[in-house]
Coordinates of C-alpha atoms in Angstrom, one line a residue:
Chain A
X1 CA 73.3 -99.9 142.6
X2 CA 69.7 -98.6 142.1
X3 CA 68.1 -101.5 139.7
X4 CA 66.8 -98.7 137.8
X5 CA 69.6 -96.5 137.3
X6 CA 69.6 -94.6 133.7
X7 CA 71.9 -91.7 132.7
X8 CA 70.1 -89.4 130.2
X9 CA 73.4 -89.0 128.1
X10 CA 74.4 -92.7 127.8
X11 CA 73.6 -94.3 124.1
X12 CA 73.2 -97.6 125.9
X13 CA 71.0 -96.5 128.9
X14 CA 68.3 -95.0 126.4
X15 CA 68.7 -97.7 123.7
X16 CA 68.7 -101.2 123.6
X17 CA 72.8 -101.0 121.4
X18 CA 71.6 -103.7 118.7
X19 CA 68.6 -106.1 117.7
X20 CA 67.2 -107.0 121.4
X21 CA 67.2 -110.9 121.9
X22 CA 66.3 -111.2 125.8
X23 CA 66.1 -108.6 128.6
X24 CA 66.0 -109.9 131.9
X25 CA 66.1 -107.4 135.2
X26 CA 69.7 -107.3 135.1
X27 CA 71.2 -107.6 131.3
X28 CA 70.4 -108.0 128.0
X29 CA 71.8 -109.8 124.9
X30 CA 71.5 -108.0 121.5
X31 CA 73.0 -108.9 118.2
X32 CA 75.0 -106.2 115.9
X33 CA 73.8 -105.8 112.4
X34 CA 77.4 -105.9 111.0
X35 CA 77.9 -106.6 107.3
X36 CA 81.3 -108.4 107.7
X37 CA 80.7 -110.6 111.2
X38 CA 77.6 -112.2 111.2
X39 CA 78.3 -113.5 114.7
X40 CA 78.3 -110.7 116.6
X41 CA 76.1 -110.0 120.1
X42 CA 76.3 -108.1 122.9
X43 CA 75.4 -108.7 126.5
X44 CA 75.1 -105.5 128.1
X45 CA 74.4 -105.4 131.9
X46 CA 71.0 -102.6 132.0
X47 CA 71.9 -100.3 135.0
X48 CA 74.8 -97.7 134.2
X49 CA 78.1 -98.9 135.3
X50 CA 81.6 -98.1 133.3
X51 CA 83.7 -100.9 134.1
X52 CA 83.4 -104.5 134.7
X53 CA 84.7 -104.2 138.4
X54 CA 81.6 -101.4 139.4
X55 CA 79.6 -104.7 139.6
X56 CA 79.3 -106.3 143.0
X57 CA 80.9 -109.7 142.5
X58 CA 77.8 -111.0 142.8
X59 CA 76.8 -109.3 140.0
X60 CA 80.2 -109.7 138.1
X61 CA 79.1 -113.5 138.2
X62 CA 76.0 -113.6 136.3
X63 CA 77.4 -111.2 133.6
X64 CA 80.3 -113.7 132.7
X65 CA 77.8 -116.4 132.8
X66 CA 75.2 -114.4 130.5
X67 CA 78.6 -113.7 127.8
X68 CA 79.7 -117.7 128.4
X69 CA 76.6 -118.8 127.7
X70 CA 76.4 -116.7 124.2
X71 CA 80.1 -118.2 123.3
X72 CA 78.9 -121.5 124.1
X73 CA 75.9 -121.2 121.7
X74 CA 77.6 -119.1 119.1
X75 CA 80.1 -121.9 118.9
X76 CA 77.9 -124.6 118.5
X77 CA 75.6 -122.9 115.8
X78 CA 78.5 -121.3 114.2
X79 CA 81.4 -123.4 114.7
X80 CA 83.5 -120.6 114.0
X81 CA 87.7 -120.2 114.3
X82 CA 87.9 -118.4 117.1
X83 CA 85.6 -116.2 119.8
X84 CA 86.7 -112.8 120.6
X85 CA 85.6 -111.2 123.8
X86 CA 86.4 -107.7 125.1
X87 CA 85.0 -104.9 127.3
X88 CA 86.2 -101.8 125.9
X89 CA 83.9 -99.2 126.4
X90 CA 85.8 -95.7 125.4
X91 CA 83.2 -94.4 123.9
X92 CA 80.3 -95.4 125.2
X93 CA 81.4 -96.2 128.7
X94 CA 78.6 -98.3 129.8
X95 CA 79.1 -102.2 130.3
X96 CA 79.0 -104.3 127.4
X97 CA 80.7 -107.2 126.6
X98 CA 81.3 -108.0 122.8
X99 CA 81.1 -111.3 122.0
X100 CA 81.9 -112.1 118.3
X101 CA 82.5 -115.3 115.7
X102 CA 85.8 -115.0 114.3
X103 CA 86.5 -116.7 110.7
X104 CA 89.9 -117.3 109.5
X105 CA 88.9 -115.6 105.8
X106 CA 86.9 -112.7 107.6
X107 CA 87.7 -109.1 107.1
X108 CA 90.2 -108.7 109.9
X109 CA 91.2 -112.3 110.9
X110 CA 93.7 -112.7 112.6
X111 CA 93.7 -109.0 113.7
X112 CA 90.7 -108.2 116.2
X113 CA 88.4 -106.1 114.1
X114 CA 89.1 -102.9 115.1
X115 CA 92.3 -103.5 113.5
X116 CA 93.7 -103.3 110.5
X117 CA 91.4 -105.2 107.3
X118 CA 93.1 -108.2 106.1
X119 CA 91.1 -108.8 102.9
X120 CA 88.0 -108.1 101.1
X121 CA 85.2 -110.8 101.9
X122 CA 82.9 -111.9 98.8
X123 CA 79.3 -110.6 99.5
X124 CA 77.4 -114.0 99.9
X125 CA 80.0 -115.4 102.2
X126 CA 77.8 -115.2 105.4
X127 CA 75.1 -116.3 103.7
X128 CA 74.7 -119.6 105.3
X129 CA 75.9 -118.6 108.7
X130 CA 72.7 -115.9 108.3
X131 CA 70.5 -118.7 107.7
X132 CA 71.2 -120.2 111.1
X133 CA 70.8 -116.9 113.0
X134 CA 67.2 -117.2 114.0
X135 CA 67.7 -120.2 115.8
X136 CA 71.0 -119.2 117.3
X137 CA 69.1 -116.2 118.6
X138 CA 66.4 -118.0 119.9
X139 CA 68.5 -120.9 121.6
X140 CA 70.4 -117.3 123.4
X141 CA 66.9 -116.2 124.3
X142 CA 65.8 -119.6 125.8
X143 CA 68.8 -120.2 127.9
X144 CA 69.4 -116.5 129.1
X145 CA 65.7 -116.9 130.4
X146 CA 66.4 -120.0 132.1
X147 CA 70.1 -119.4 133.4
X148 CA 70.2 -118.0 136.9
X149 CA 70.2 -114.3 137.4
Chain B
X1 CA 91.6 -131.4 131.8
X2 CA 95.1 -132.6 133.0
X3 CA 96.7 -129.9 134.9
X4 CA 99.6 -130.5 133.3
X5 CA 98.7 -130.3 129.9
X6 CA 101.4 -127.9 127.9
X7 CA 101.3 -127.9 123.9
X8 CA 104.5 -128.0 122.6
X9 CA 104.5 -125.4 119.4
X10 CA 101.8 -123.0 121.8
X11 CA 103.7 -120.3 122.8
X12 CA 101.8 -119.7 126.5
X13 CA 102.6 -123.5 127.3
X14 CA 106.2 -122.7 126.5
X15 CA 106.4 -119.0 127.6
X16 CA 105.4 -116.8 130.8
X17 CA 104.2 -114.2 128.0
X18 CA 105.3 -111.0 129.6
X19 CA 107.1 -110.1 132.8
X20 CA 105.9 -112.8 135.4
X21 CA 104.2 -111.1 138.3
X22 CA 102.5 -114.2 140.3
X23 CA 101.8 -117.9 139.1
X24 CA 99.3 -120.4 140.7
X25 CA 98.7 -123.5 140.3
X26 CA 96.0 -122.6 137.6
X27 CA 96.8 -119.2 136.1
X28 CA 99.3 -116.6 135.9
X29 CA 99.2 -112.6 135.6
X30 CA 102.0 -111.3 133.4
X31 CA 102.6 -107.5 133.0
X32 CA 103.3 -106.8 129.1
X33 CA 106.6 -104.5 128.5
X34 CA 104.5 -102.0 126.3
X35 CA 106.4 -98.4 125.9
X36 CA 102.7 -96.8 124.8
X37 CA 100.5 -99.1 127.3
X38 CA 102.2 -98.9 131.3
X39 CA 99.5 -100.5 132.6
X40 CA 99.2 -104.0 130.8
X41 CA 98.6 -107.0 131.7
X42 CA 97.3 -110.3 131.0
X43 CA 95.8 -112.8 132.9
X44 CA 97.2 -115.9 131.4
X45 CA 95.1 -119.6 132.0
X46 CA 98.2 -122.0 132.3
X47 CA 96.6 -125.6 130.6
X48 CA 95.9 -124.9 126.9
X49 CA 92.8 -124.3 127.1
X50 CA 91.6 -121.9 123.6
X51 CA 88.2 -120.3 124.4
X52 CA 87.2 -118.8 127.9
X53 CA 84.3 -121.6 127.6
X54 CA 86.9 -124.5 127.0
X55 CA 87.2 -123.7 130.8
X56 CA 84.7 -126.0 133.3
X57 CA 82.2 -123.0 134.8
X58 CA 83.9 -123.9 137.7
X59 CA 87.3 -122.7 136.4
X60 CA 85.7 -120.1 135.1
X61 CA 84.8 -118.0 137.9
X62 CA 88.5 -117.8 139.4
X63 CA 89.6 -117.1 136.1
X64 CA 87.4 -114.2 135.7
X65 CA 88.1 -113.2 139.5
X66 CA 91.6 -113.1 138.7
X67 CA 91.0 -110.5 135.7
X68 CA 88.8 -108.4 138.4
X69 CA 91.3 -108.6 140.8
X70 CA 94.0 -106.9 138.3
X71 CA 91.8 -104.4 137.1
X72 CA 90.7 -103.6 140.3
X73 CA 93.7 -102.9 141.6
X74 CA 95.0 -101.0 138.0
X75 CA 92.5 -98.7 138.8
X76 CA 93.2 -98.0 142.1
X77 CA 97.2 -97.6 141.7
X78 CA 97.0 -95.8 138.1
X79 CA 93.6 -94.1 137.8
X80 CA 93.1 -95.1 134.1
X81 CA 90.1 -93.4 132.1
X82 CA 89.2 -96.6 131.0
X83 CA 90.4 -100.5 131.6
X84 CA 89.9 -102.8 128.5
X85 CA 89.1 -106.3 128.8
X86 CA 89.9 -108.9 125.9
X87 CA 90.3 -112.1 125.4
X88 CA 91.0 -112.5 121.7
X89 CA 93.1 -115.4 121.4
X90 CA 93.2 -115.3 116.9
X91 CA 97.0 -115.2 116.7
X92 CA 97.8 -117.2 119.4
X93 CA 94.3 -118.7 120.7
X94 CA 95.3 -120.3 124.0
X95 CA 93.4 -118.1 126.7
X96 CA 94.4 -114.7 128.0
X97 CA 93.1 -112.6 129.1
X98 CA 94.2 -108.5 128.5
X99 CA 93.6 -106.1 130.9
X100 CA 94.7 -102.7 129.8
X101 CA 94.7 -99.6 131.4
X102 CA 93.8 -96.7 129.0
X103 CA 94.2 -92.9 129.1
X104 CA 92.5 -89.7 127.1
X105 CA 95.5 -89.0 125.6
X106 CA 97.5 -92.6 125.0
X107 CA 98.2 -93.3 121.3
X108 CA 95.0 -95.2 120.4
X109 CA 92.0 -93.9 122.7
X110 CA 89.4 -94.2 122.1
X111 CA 90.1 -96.8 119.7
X112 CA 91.4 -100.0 120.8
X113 CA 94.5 -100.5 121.1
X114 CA 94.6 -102.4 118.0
X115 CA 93.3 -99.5 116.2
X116 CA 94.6 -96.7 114.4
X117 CA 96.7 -94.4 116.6
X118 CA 95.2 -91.2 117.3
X119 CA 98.0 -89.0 118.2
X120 CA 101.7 -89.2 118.9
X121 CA 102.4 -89.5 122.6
X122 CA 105.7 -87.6 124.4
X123 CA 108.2 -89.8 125.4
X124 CA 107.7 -88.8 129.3
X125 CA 104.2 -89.3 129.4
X126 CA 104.4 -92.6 131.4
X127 CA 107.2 -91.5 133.1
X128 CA 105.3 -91.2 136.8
X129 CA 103.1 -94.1 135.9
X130 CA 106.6 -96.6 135.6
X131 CA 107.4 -95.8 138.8
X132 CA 103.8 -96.4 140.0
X133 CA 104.5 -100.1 138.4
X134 CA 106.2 -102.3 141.2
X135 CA 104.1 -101.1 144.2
X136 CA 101.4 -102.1 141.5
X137 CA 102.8 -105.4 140.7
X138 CA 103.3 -106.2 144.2
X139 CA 99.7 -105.8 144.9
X140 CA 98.7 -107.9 142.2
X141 CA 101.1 -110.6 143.8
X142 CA 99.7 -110.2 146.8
X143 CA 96.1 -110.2 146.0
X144 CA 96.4 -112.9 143.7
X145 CA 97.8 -115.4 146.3
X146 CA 95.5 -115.1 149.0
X147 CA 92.6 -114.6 146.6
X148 CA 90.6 -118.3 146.8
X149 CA 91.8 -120.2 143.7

């Protein structure tokens, strides 16, 4: 695929989809600005592709790697429940893997959060976990830049 | 981790978790009896194992391969709009992986699947998509034993 492929259409071909942690030539990891998950990044792989399996599996490779290593950090900064993973894409069908720190007394736990809310979450609840996102981010940023592409 | 290791009160040490389509030595693909969702399936790790990065890297990549490989070959036998990928894991967090084919006009899309549903869906709509599903799971069978493990 053409390392510079952009469609003029696609949200996540014109805009970075979130707060921009670390671009490299093939992906980039952003965090959501989501009220009720504090947790909650992106990796999206920069040239246009729909589905996971349009990458080469050379490329598929690096992709996983890029959303393990997010996990891994999010679960040691974080220490949350659970991590939920998913490539969706119906609406915006351009690769991006949600990666997201799941609490047992968040909004939709145990249901994913596109389901169903569970409960309403007291407004400093995420407080701490806020603190702690600066050097979550930057500990993504230094590893993405120092993981093989 | 012991390649035996099977919790007791987990219900994918106990269970296949769907219709049993191939089993290795490490993982298994089931094919979920869904009357909305034909074309789903999950990639099932077979040690307890909770979060993708609970794997070694080295298990990993085969595990990931695995989920490529099925959704590779949904696309090719059932032309889906979309595939989703998850691996969510809150109610029952021992990994699996769901690989779900998804249609403009199934009950949810383009929400997830956990979502609200978006329309009521004939009862025939699947109809030439069921009889699509045992060539289908053949193929996975096939692919998944001579894939490299």
């Amino acid at each position: 695929m053409n390392p510079v492929e952009r469609h003029p259409h696609c949200e996540l071909c014109q805009q970075d989809g979130g707060i921009l942690i670390v671009k490299t030539e093939k992906l980039r990891v952003v965090r959501v600005d989501d009220a009720d998950y504090p947790g909650f990044y992106r990796v999206i792989w920069n040239d246009h592709a729909a589905e996971f399996t349009d990458l080469s599996p050379a490329d598929q490779v690096p992709c996983l790697a890029a959303v393990a290593l997010v996990e891994t950090l999010v679960r040691q900064h974080l220490k949350p429940t659970k991590v939920n993973l998913a490539s969706l894409g119906n609406v915006v069908p351009h690769l991006h893997w949600h990666v997201i720190a799941r609490f047992a007394d968040d909004k939709h736990f145990p249901q994913p959060i596109w389901g169903q809310a569970q409960r309403e979450v007291p407004a400093d609840r995420w407080q701490d976990l806020r603190q702690a996102l600066p050097a979550l981010d930057q500990a993504i940023k230094d590893a993405v830049l120092t993981s093989p592409q």
